[in-house]
Short mmCIF file of C-alpha atoms and ligand atoms in Angstrom, two decimals:
data_model
loop_
_atom_site.label_atom_id
_atom_site.label_comp_id
_atom_site.label_asym_id
_atom_site.label_seq_id
_atom_site.Cartn_x
_atom_site.Cartn_y
_atom_site.Cartn_z
CA MET A 1 -14.15 8.39 26.44
CA LYS A 2 -15.68 11.22 24.45
CA ILE A 3 -16.33 11.21 20.72
CA TYR A 4 -17.28 14.16 18.56
CA ASN A 5 -20.47 13.08 16.84
CA THR A 6 -21.17 14.74 13.48
CA LEU A 7 -24.85 13.98 14.10
CA SER A 8 -25.12 16.14 17.24
CA LYS A 9 -22.16 18.42 16.38
CA SER A 10 -20.85 17.86 19.90
CA LYS A 11 -18.59 15.65 21.95
CA GLU A 12 -20.54 12.86 23.59
CA GLU A 13 -19.58 10.24 26.15
CA PHE A 14 -19.05 6.96 24.34
CA VAL A 15 -21.47 4.29 25.58
CA PRO A 16 -21.46 1.12 23.48
CA ILE A 17 -24.82 -0.45 22.64
CA GLU A 18 -23.60 -3.76 24.03
CA PRO A 19 -21.35 -3.33 27.07
CA GLY A 20 -17.71 -4.16 26.35
CA LYS A 21 -18.24 -4.44 22.60
CA VAL A 22 -17.91 -1.98 19.75
CA ARG A 23 -19.45 -2.34 16.32
CA MET A 24 -17.63 -0.07 13.93
CA TYR A 25 -17.92 0.47 10.19
CA VAL A 26 -15.42 2.50 8.18
CA CYS A 27 -16.11 3.30 4.53
CA GLY A 28 -13.21 1.93 2.53
CA PRO A 29 -11.66 2.89 -0.79
CA THR A 30 -12.85 2.44 -4.34
CA VAL A 31 -10.22 0.14 -5.76
CA TYR A 32 -9.14 1.36 -9.18
CA ASN A 33 -5.66 2.57 -8.37
CA LEU A 34 -2.99 2.49 -5.68
CA ILE A 35 -4.33 4.30 -2.61
CA HIS A 36 -3.20 7.90 -2.19
CA ILE A 37 -1.96 9.47 1.01
CA GLY A 38 -5.37 11.09 1.57
CA ASN A 39 -6.96 7.62 1.68
CA ALA A 40 -4.36 6.60 4.24
CA ARG A 41 -5.60 9.22 6.71
CA PRO A 42 -8.91 7.55 7.64
CA MET A 43 -7.20 4.16 7.63
CA ILE A 44 -4.56 5.25 10.13
CA VAL A 45 -6.83 7.45 12.23
CA PHE A 46 -9.62 4.89 12.70
CA ASP A 47 -7.12 2.07 13.20
CA THR A 48 -5.74 4.13 16.08
CA VAL A 49 -9.26 4.63 17.46
CA ARG A 50 -9.70 0.87 17.31
CA ARG A 51 -6.33 0.21 18.99
CA TYR A 52 -7.11 2.63 21.81
CA MET A 53 -10.51 1.02 22.39
CA GLU A 54 -8.92 -2.41 22.44
CA HIS A 55 -6.33 -1.12 24.90
CA LYS A 56 -9.23 -0.05 27.12
CA GLY A 57 -10.50 -3.64 27.04
CA LEU A 58 -13.27 -3.18 24.48
CA GLU A 59 -13.78 -5.85 21.86
CA VAL A 60 -13.98 -4.12 18.49
CA ASN A 61 -15.74 -5.66 15.53
CA TYR A 62 -14.27 -3.53 12.73
CA VAL A 63 -15.74 -3.71 9.25
CA SER A 64 -14.32 -1.84 6.27
CA ASN A 65 -15.49 -2.41 2.72
CA PHE A 66 -13.85 -2.34 -0.66
CA THR A 67 -15.99 -0.68 -3.33
CA ASP A 68 -15.18 -2.98 -6.23
CA VAL A 69 -17.88 -2.02 -8.74
CA ASP A 70 -17.83 1.60 -9.86
CA ASP A 71 -17.51 3.76 -12.98
CA LYS A 72 -13.79 4.42 -12.42
CA ILE A 73 -13.00 0.70 -12.09
CA ILE A 74 -15.00 -0.08 -15.24
CA LYS A 75 -13.27 2.72 -17.15
CA LYS A 76 -9.83 1.42 -16.19
CA ALA A 77 -10.82 -2.17 -17.05
CA ASN A 78 -11.99 -1.06 -20.49
CA GLU A 79 -8.75 0.87 -21.04
CA GLU A 80 -6.72 -2.23 -20.20
CA GLY A 81 -9.10 -4.57 -22.02
CA VAL A 82 -9.68 -6.76 -18.95
CA GLU A 83 -12.63 -7.68 -16.71
CA SER A 84 -13.27 -5.16 -13.97
CA THR A 85 -12.56 -7.81 -11.32
CA VAL A 86 -8.96 -7.96 -12.58
CA ILE A 87 -8.60 -4.28 -11.74
CA SER A 88 -10.40 -4.45 -8.39
CA GLU A 89 -8.61 -7.60 -7.19
CA ARG A 90 -5.25 -6.13 -8.17
CA TYR A 91 -5.81 -2.94 -6.21
CA ILE A 92 -7.37 -4.68 -3.22
CA GLU A 93 -4.13 -6.66 -2.92
CA GLU A 94 -2.03 -3.52 -3.32
CA CYS A 95 -4.16 -1.69 -0.77
CA LYS A 96 -3.70 -4.50 1.73
CA LYS A 97 0.07 -4.30 1.23
CA ASP A 98 0.04 -0.56 1.94
CA MET A 99 -2.12 -1.10 5.01
CA ALA A 100 0.31 -3.71 6.30
CA SER A 101 3.27 -1.37 5.70
CA LEU A 102 1.49 1.34 7.67
CA ASN A 103 0.72 -1.17 10.44
CA VAL A 104 -3.03 -0.76 9.92
CA LYS A 105 -4.64 -3.90 11.31
CA PRO A 106 -6.76 -5.87 8.87
CA ALA A 107 -10.45 -5.33 9.56
CA THR A 108 -12.41 -8.11 11.24
CA THR A 109 -14.21 -8.30 7.90
CA HIS A 110 -13.35 -6.62 4.58
CA PRO A 111 -16.50 -7.17 2.50
CA LYS A 112 -16.56 -6.45 -1.21
CA ALA A 113 -19.59 -4.91 -2.90
CA THR A 114 -19.70 -7.49 -5.71
CA GLU A 115 -20.09 -10.29 -3.16
CA GLU A 116 -23.06 -8.65 -1.45
CA ILE A 117 -25.40 -8.08 -4.40
CA ASP A 118 -28.11 -10.42 -3.01
CA GLY A 119 -28.26 -8.48 0.24
CA MET A 120 -28.50 -5.22 -1.70
CA GLN A 121 -31.38 -6.53 -3.80
CA GLU A 122 -33.12 -7.69 -0.64
CA MET A 123 -32.86 -4.26 0.97
CA ILE A 124 -33.99 -2.53 -2.23
CA HIS A 125 -36.99 -4.89 -2.40
CA ASN A 126 -37.80 -4.13 1.23
CA LEU A 127 -37.60 -0.37 0.54
CA ILE A 128 -39.93 -0.72 -2.45
CA CYS A 129 -42.43 -2.71 -0.32
CA LYS A 130 -42.32 0.03 2.30
CA LYS A 131 -42.88 2.70 -0.38
CA HIS A 132 -39.50 4.29 0.32
CA ALA A 133 -38.32 3.35 -3.17
CA TYR A 134 -39.79 2.87 -6.63
CA PRO A 135 -38.71 1.39 -9.93
CA ALA A 136 -38.93 3.74 -12.91
CA ALA A 137 -39.83 2.88 -16.48
CA ASP A 138 -36.31 1.80 -17.53
CA GLY A 139 -35.78 -0.34 -14.41
CA THR A 140 -33.77 2.20 -12.42
CA VAL A 141 -34.78 2.06 -8.77
CA TYR A 142 -34.80 5.33 -6.85
CA PHE A 143 -34.99 6.07 -3.16
CA ARG A 144 -37.92 8.38 -2.42
CA THR A 145 -35.91 10.89 -0.42
CA ARG A 146 -38.83 12.92 0.93
CA SER A 147 -40.38 9.75 2.34
CA PHE A 148 -37.67 9.66 5.00
CA ALA A 149 -38.45 12.33 7.59
CA GLY A 150 -34.91 12.50 9.01
CA TYR A 151 -33.23 13.34 5.70
CA GLY A 152 -30.53 15.98 6.29
CA LYS A 153 -30.00 15.25 9.99
CA LEU A 154 -26.35 14.24 9.62
CA SER A 155 -25.22 16.99 7.29
CA HIS A 156 -27.51 19.50 9.06
CA LYS A 157 -29.17 20.47 5.82
CA ASN A 158 -32.76 21.38 5.34
CA ILE A 159 -34.32 19.17 2.69
CA ASP A 160 -36.04 22.17 1.09
CA ASP A 161 -32.69 23.88 0.53
CA LEU A 162 -31.24 20.93 -1.40
CA GLU A 163 -30.92 21.11 -5.14
CA GLY A 164 -31.00 17.41 -5.83
CA GLY A 165 -28.96 15.27 -8.15
CA LYS A 166 -28.82 15.10 -11.90
CA ARG A 167 -32.12 15.00 -13.69
CA ASN A 168 -32.60 11.70 -15.37
CA LEU A 169 -34.32 12.23 -18.69
CA LEU A 170 -35.77 9.37 -20.65
CA VAL A 171 -35.37 9.28 -24.42
CA SER A 172 -38.82 10.85 -24.55
CA GLY A 173 -37.39 13.81 -22.65
CA GLU A 174 -39.49 13.01 -19.63
CA ASP A 175 -37.85 13.02 -16.19
CA GLN A 176 -38.37 9.62 -14.66
CA LYS A 177 -37.54 10.70 -11.12
CA GLU A 178 -40.53 11.66 -9.02
CA ASP A 179 -38.40 14.30 -7.32
CA PRO A 180 -34.92 15.66 -8.20
CA LEU A 181 -33.78 14.71 -4.65
CA ASP A 182 -34.37 10.99 -5.23
CA PHE A 183 -31.18 8.98 -5.55
CA VAL A 184 -30.31 5.73 -7.31
CA LEU A 185 -30.41 2.33 -5.60
CA TRP A 186 -30.17 0.19 -8.74
CA LYS A 187 -29.29 1.16 -12.32
CA PRO A 188 -29.68 -0.58 -15.67
CA LYS A 189 -26.66 -2.12 -17.34
CA LYS A 190 -24.81 -0.30 -20.06
CA GLU A 191 -22.74 -1.83 -22.83
CA GLY A 192 -19.39 -3.12 -21.56
CA GLU A 193 -20.35 -2.98 -17.88
CA PRO A 194 -20.63 -5.79 -15.35
CA PHE A 195 -24.24 -6.54 -14.40
CA TRP A 196 -26.42 -8.79 -12.29
CA GLU A 197 -29.91 -10.17 -12.86
CA ALA A 198 -32.53 -8.35 -10.81
CA PRO A 199 -36.33 -8.10 -10.70
CA TRP A 200 -36.23 -4.51 -11.99
CA CYS A 201 -33.65 -4.83 -14.77
CA LYS A 202 -30.27 -6.35 -15.44
CA GLY A 203 -27.89 -3.90 -13.85
CA ARG A 204 -25.75 -2.91 -10.90
CA PRO A 205 -26.22 -1.20 -7.54
CA GLY A 206 -25.82 2.50 -6.83
CA TRP A 207 -22.91 3.26 -4.50
CA HIS A 208 -24.68 4.11 -1.23
CA ILE A 209 -26.66 0.91 -0.81
CA GLU A 210 -23.55 -1.28 -0.36
CA CYS A 211 -22.54 0.24 2.98
CA SER A 212 -26.08 0.02 4.42
CA VAL A 213 -26.18 -3.66 3.48
CA MET A 214 -22.68 -4.67 4.58
CA SER A 215 -23.02 -2.83 7.86
CA LYS A 216 -26.32 -4.66 8.56
CA LYS A 217 -24.96 -8.04 7.54
CA TYR A 218 -21.71 -7.96 9.50
CA LEU A 219 -22.64 -5.73 12.44
CA GLY A 220 -26.43 -5.74 12.77
CA ASP A 221 -29.16 -3.13 12.34
CA GLU A 222 -27.73 -0.78 14.96
CA ILE A 223 -24.05 -0.03 15.20
CA ASP A 224 -21.92 2.10 17.50
CA ILE A 225 -19.64 3.98 15.12
CA HIS A 226 -19.77 4.76 11.44
CA ALA A 227 -16.74 6.58 10.07
CA GLY A 228 -15.03 7.97 7.01
CA GLY A 229 -13.61 11.13 5.50
CA GLU A 230 -15.61 14.36 5.79
CA ASP A 231 -16.42 14.35 2.07
CA LEU A 232 -18.67 11.36 2.77
CA VAL A 233 -21.05 13.20 5.13
CA PHE A 234 -23.16 14.34 2.22
CA PRO A 235 -24.57 12.67 0.28
CA HIS A 236 -23.04 9.23 1.00
CA HIS A 237 -23.64 8.94 4.73
CA GLU A 238 -26.88 10.93 4.64
CA ASN A 239 -28.18 8.46 2.04
CA GLU A 240 -26.94 5.46 4.03
CA ILE A 241 -28.94 6.69 7.05
CA ALA A 242 -32.05 7.17 4.93
CA GLN A 243 -31.78 3.68 3.38
CA SER A 244 -30.92 1.83 6.61
CA GLU A 245 -33.36 3.59 8.91
CA ALA A 246 -36.21 3.39 6.38
CA ALA A 247 -35.54 -0.32 5.82
CA ASN A 248 -34.77 -1.42 9.39
CA GLY A 249 -36.86 1.02 11.41
CA LYS A 250 -33.97 1.48 13.85
CA THR A 251 -31.26 4.06 14.50
CA PHE A 252 -28.46 3.13 12.09
CA ALA A 253 -25.34 4.37 13.89
CA LYS A 254 -24.99 6.08 17.27
CA TYR A 255 -21.76 7.99 16.60
CA TRP A 256 -20.64 9.41 13.28
CA MET A 257 -16.94 10.22 13.02
CA HIS A 258 -15.35 12.10 10.13
CA ASN A 259 -11.72 12.93 9.49
CA ALA A 260 -10.75 16.22 7.87
CA PHE A 261 -8.83 16.24 4.62
CA LEU A 262 -5.16 16.00 3.97
CA ASN A 263 -3.85 18.73 1.67
CA ILE A 264 -0.54 19.08 -0.12
CA ASP A 265 1.40 22.30 0.49
CA ASN A 266 -1.91 23.85 1.55
CA LYS A 267 -3.65 22.91 -1.68
CA LYS A 268 -6.21 20.25 -2.43
CA MET A 269 -4.50 17.14 -3.69
CA SER A 270 -5.34 16.48 -7.32
CA LYS A 271 -3.85 14.59 -10.22
CA SER A 272 -4.42 17.44 -12.64
CA ALA A 273 -2.63 19.93 -10.37
CA GLY A 274 0.35 17.55 -10.23
CA ASN A 275 0.37 17.36 -6.44
CA PHE A 276 -0.85 13.82 -6.06
CA PHE A 277 1.02 11.16 -4.11
CA THR A 278 0.26 7.52 -3.63
CA VAL A 279 1.28 5.88 -0.36
CA ARG A 280 3.78 3.90 -2.44
CA ASP A 281 5.41 7.15 -3.71
CA ILE A 282 5.97 8.30 -0.16
CA LEU A 283 7.23 4.94 1.08
CA GLU A 284 9.99 5.08 -1.51
CA LYS A 285 11.44 8.01 0.41
CA TYR A 286 10.28 7.43 3.98
CA ASP A 287 9.93 4.69 6.52
CA PRO A 288 6.18 3.87 6.70
CA MET A 289 6.20 4.66 10.42
CA VAL A 290 7.21 8.24 9.59
CA LEU A 291 4.06 8.59 7.49
CA ARG A 292 1.94 7.04 10.25
CA PHE A 293 3.54 9.32 12.85
CA PHE A 294 2.93 12.34 10.61
CA MET A 295 -0.77 11.44 10.21
CA LEU A 296 -1.21 11.22 13.97
CA SER A 297 0.62 14.45 14.67
CA ALA A 298 -2.60 16.40 14.09
CA HIS A 299 -6.07 15.85 15.52
CA TYR A 300 -8.14 13.88 13.03
CA ARG A 301 -10.77 16.63 12.71
CA SER A 302 -8.16 19.28 11.79
CA PRO A 303 -7.06 19.65 8.20
CA LEU A 304 -3.57 18.22 7.79
CA ASN A 305 -1.01 19.72 5.51
CA PHE A 306 1.52 17.46 3.87
CA SER A 307 4.89 18.97 3.05
CA ALA A 308 8.51 17.86 2.88
CA ASP A 309 9.34 20.01 5.95
CA LEU A 310 6.58 18.47 8.04
CA MET A 311 7.64 14.98 7.01
CA GLU A 312 11.22 15.81 8.06
CA ALA A 313 9.89 17.02 11.42
CA ALA A 314 7.92 13.76 11.77
CA LYS A 315 11.04 11.77 10.93
CA ASN A 316 13.04 13.57 13.62
CA GLY A 317 10.27 13.21 16.19
CA LEU A 318 9.96 9.49 15.59
CA GLU A 319 13.74 9.14 15.76
CA ARG A 320 13.75 10.67 19.25
CA ILE A 321 11.26 8.07 20.42
CA ARG A 322 13.18 5.25 18.74
CA THR A 323 16.45 6.34 20.30
CA ALA A 324 14.89 6.34 23.77
CA ALA A 325 13.44 2.85 23.17
CA ALA A 326 16.77 1.55 21.84
CA ASN A 327 18.69 2.98 24.82
CA LEU A 328 16.25 1.37 27.22
CA GLN A 329 16.53 -1.97 25.44
CA PHE A 330 20.30 -1.78 25.65
CA LEU A 331 20.27 -0.85 29.34
CA VAL A 332 17.69 -3.51 30.25
CA GLY A 333 19.98 -6.13 28.71
CA LYS A 334 22.80 -5.19 31.08
CA ALA A 335 20.97 -4.19 34.26
CA GLU A 336 19.91 -6.28 37.25
CA GLY A 337 17.84 -6.01 40.39
CA SER A 338 14.49 -4.79 41.59
CA LEU A 339 13.03 -1.36 42.24
CA THR A 340 14.55 0.95 44.82
CA GLU A 341 12.34 3.27 46.83
CA ALA A 342 13.49 6.25 44.79
CA GLU A 343 12.70 4.41 41.56
CA THR A 344 9.22 3.53 42.82
CA ALA A 345 8.57 7.24 43.29
CA LEU A 346 9.96 8.00 39.84
CA LEU A 347 7.70 5.39 38.25
CA ALA A 348 4.69 7.05 39.83
CA GLU A 349 5.79 10.22 38.04
CA ALA A 350 6.14 8.32 34.76
CA LYS A 351 2.60 6.99 35.22
CA GLY A 352 1.50 10.63 35.06
CA TYR A 353 2.56 10.78 31.40
CA GLU A 354 0.57 7.65 30.65
CA ALA A 355 -2.44 9.25 32.33
CA LYS A 356 -1.90 12.38 30.22
CA PHE A 357 -1.82 10.25 27.09
CA ASP A 358 -5.11 8.57 28.05
CA GLU A 359 -6.69 11.90 28.89
CA ALA A 360 -5.83 13.20 25.40
CA MET A 361 -7.17 10.06 23.72
CA ASP A 362 -10.31 10.13 25.87
CA ASP A 363 -10.93 13.63 24.53
CA ASP A 364 -12.08 12.62 21.05
CA PHE A 365 -8.80 10.85 20.22
CA ASN A 366 -6.57 13.89 20.37
CA THR A 367 -3.48 12.15 19.02
CA ALA A 368 -1.59 15.46 18.77
CA ASP A 369 -1.73 15.87 22.56
CA ALA A 370 -1.23 12.15 23.11
CA ILE A 371 2.04 12.35 21.16
CA SER A 372 3.11 15.34 23.28
CA ALA A 373 2.62 13.09 26.33
CA ILE A 374 4.86 10.47 24.68
CA PHE A 375 7.53 13.14 24.20
CA GLU A 376 7.28 14.10 27.85
CA LEU A 377 7.79 10.46 28.77
CA VAL A 378 10.80 10.30 26.42
CA LYS A 379 12.31 13.34 28.11
CA PHE A 380 11.73 11.72 31.49
CA ILE A 381 13.39 8.50 30.24
CA ASN A 382 16.39 10.39 28.90
CA THR A 383 16.82 12.07 32.29
CA ASN A 384 16.28 9.05 34.52
CA ALA A 385 17.34 5.91 32.69
CA ASN A 386 21.04 5.14 33.10
CA ALA A 387 23.45 2.27 33.73
CA GLU A 388 23.00 2.57 37.53
CA ALA A 389 19.23 1.96 37.37
CA SER A 390 17.66 -1.40 38.26
CA LYS A 391 16.46 -3.79 35.59
CA ALA A 392 12.89 -3.60 36.97
CA PHE A 393 12.87 0.18 36.67
CA LEU A 394 14.24 0.21 33.13
CA GLN A 395 11.88 -2.54 32.04
CA ALA A 396 8.88 -0.66 33.48
CA LEU A 397 9.87 2.46 31.55
CA LEU A 398 10.34 0.48 28.35
CA ASP A 399 6.95 -1.20 28.83
CA ALA A 400 5.29 2.17 29.41
CA LEU A 401 6.83 3.65 26.27
CA LEU A 402 5.99 0.64 24.11
CA THR A 403 2.41 0.52 25.40
CA LEU A 404 1.84 4.09 24.23
CA THR A 405 3.56 3.70 20.88
CA ASP A 406 1.67 0.44 20.30
CA ILE A 407 -1.66 2.20 20.79
CA CYS A 408 -0.58 4.63 18.08
CA GLY A 409 0.40 1.63 15.93
CA LEU A 410 3.97 2.92 15.79
CA ILE A 411 6.67 0.28 15.62
CA VAL A 412 9.67 1.79 17.40
CA GLU A 413 11.66 -1.26 18.47
CA GLN A 414 14.74 -2.32 16.59
CA LYS A 415 13.97 -5.69 15.13
CA ALA A 416 16.71 -8.31 15.08
CA GLU A 417 17.83 -8.86 11.47
CA LEU A 418 16.51 -12.02 9.88
CA LEU A 419 19.05 -14.21 8.13
CA ASP A 420 18.43 -15.06 4.47
CA ALA A 421 18.01 -18.73 5.36
CA ASP A 422 15.29 -17.90 7.92
CA ILE A 423 13.45 -15.84 5.32
CA GLU A 424 13.62 -18.63 2.75
CA ALA A 425 12.32 -21.10 5.33
CA LEU A 426 9.36 -18.86 6.19
CA ILE A 427 8.57 -18.36 2.49
CA ALA A 428 8.60 -22.14 1.98
CA GLU A 429 6.25 -22.53 4.95
CA ARG A 430 3.97 -19.87 3.46
CA GLN A 431 3.88 -21.63 0.08
CA ALA A 432 2.99 -24.90 1.82
CA ALA A 433 0.24 -23.13 3.80
CA ARG A 434 -1.20 -21.66 0.61
CA LYS A 435 -1.15 -25.03 -1.09
CA ALA A 436 -3.06 -26.43 1.87
CA LYS A 437 -5.47 -23.48 1.53
CA ASN A 438 -4.48 -22.29 4.98
CA PHE A 439 -4.59 -18.65 3.86
CA ALA A 440 -4.76 -17.33 7.40
CA ARG A 441 -1.32 -18.82 8.17
CA ALA A 442 0.02 -17.69 4.80
CA ASP A 443 -1.09 -14.11 5.50
CA GLU A 444 0.31 -14.32 9.00
CA ILE A 445 3.74 -15.25 7.61
CA ARG A 446 3.58 -12.45 5.05
CA ASN A 447 2.77 -9.96 7.82
CA GLU A 448 5.40 -11.39 10.14
CA LEU A 449 8.01 -10.89 7.44
CA LEU A 450 6.68 -7.44 6.62
CA GLU A 451 7.03 -6.40 10.24
CA LYS A 452 10.66 -7.40 10.00
CA GLY A 453 11.08 -5.31 6.88
CA ILE A 454 10.90 -8.15 4.36
CA ILE A 455 8.65 -7.52 1.38
CA LEU A 456 7.33 -10.47 -0.58
CA GLU A 457 6.33 -10.30 -4.19
CA ASP A 458 4.40 -13.12 -5.82
CA THR A 459 5.55 -13.39 -9.42
CA ARG A 460 5.01 -15.94 -12.15
CA GLU A 461 8.50 -17.27 -11.51
CA GLY A 462 7.75 -17.76 -7.83
CA VAL A 463 8.08 -15.68 -4.69
CA LYS A 464 10.67 -12.92 -4.69
CA TRP A 465 11.67 -11.01 -1.59
CA LYS A 466 13.55 -7.89 -0.69
CA ARG A 467 14.53 -5.97 2.40
CA ALA A 468 12.61 -2.70 2.81
P1 AMP B 1 -12.59 7.03 -1.89
O1 AMP B 1 -11.82 5.88 -2.45
O2 AMP B 1 -12.44 8.30 -2.65
O3 AMP B 1 -14.02 6.66 -1.60
O4 AMP B 1 -11.94 7.36 -0.45
C1 AMP B 1 -11.72 6.42 0.59
C2 AMP B 1 -11.61 7.15 1.90
O5 AMP B 1 -10.55 8.12 1.87
C3 AMP B 1 -12.88 7.94 2.27
O6 AMP B 1 -13.11 7.81 3.66
C4 AMP B 1 -12.52 9.37 1.92
O7 AMP B 1 -13.24 10.29 2.67
C5 AMP B 1 -11.05 9.40 2.29
N1 AMP B 1 -10.28 10.47 1.62
C6 AMP B 1 -10.18 10.67 0.28
N2 AMP B 1 -9.35 11.73 0.01
C7 AMP B 1 -8.92 12.20 1.22
C8 AMP B 1 -8.03 13.25 1.63
N3 AMP B 1 -7.40 14.04 0.74
N4 AMP B 1 -7.83 13.43 2.95
C9 AMP B 1 -8.42 12.64 3.86
N5 AMP B 1 -9.25 11.63 3.55
C10 AMP B 1 -9.51 11.39 2.24
ZN1 ZN B 2 -19.81 3.91 2.73
#
């Protein structure tokens, strides 16, 4: 399995630090709004990376954070006149719903920044002790960027060519940063902002420190893969490396993966330009699997253009796969018997498409080529699966097709319709589980229903449900 590593700018053979196990950290969203379709790209892409690794027998410990303290969250909270946790908790829930719709597996751990403040203070303290950070007169703590020799290695920038961040002038007009390149680890509280007690000043963490700390806490000092969108390479990931490696004295992450951006009609998505879509907007018009299929139709390092035409093409492509799966399911139900000699030979041919799929995925997760291999298998199925075939043959083809679509996280099987009474019974079981604080079971039921196209909504009057 080869992975393109932003650090070396080349494809490298993937060798996990601990054999058979993968420690992977994916930077998650800042939760101040419903997630947009750009945010869904890393979620879907890295979920597919995880699924493929699991298919290969690797055990993946997948951590993805929620940034739940940030200027945008505070601004929205002040606009609505509520605590910022009201905003962040609301959008974490909404984000989880979108992830479930898109069949993105929940992470092994979804840490939240506000619950990791102690760990952040500990790392900041450690960095100060090691002279990699310093508190300034007003209590702001800065990372001493030039003290870390490897600064720039991820983004391939020369430290002397960097301009540095905003100057930070004190009331006296004096710049309290030692160097314009230094970045913030801890900042003093401002009126109307959440804050925590700290040795340097009452305040809150800078953004970069949270990922260094959560990655260390849940995955250890050295991890296999650190991932996110390409906008995070600089400064976010560069700063994470500086903080983690200066504090821990070890290589932070072996492989750095970055997805390219999703654009709308070849333009950058932006609210002000009026070409901004939340995942929810798109799911009003399309089956979530169409959006997932669309995201995987391009290689994750290629820019992806979102347009109505391309979504229609994705819809048709997915439909072809679904029709083949449905035909096979129908035929399997009627057929009998074991493999004939001719069928054994045909299955060997079908295996070739599975091998092609794996080859594409082994080449830096080339989902575009992997999907082409699925289409070749579909064509093969349409040619060779018929009412005369044996049950064993048809079942083997169905298994092959579903294995590949499962790796892509695409649900292509027709689910049997749930009766209203069954739904009500499951909702009652979920309520009982919640009452008993068995949230794992409650979530499981919610997801089970979601997979069958039933959406639950917790309201003040109780649980409401609808068919998607
Ligand atoms: P944010 O909430 O802005 O920190 O973004 C969360 C994740 O979504 C990060 O990994 C970003 O790099 C990624 N992301 C944001 N916008 C886009 C986009 N238009 N296309 C692809 N990825 C994006
Ligand atoms: Zn991060």
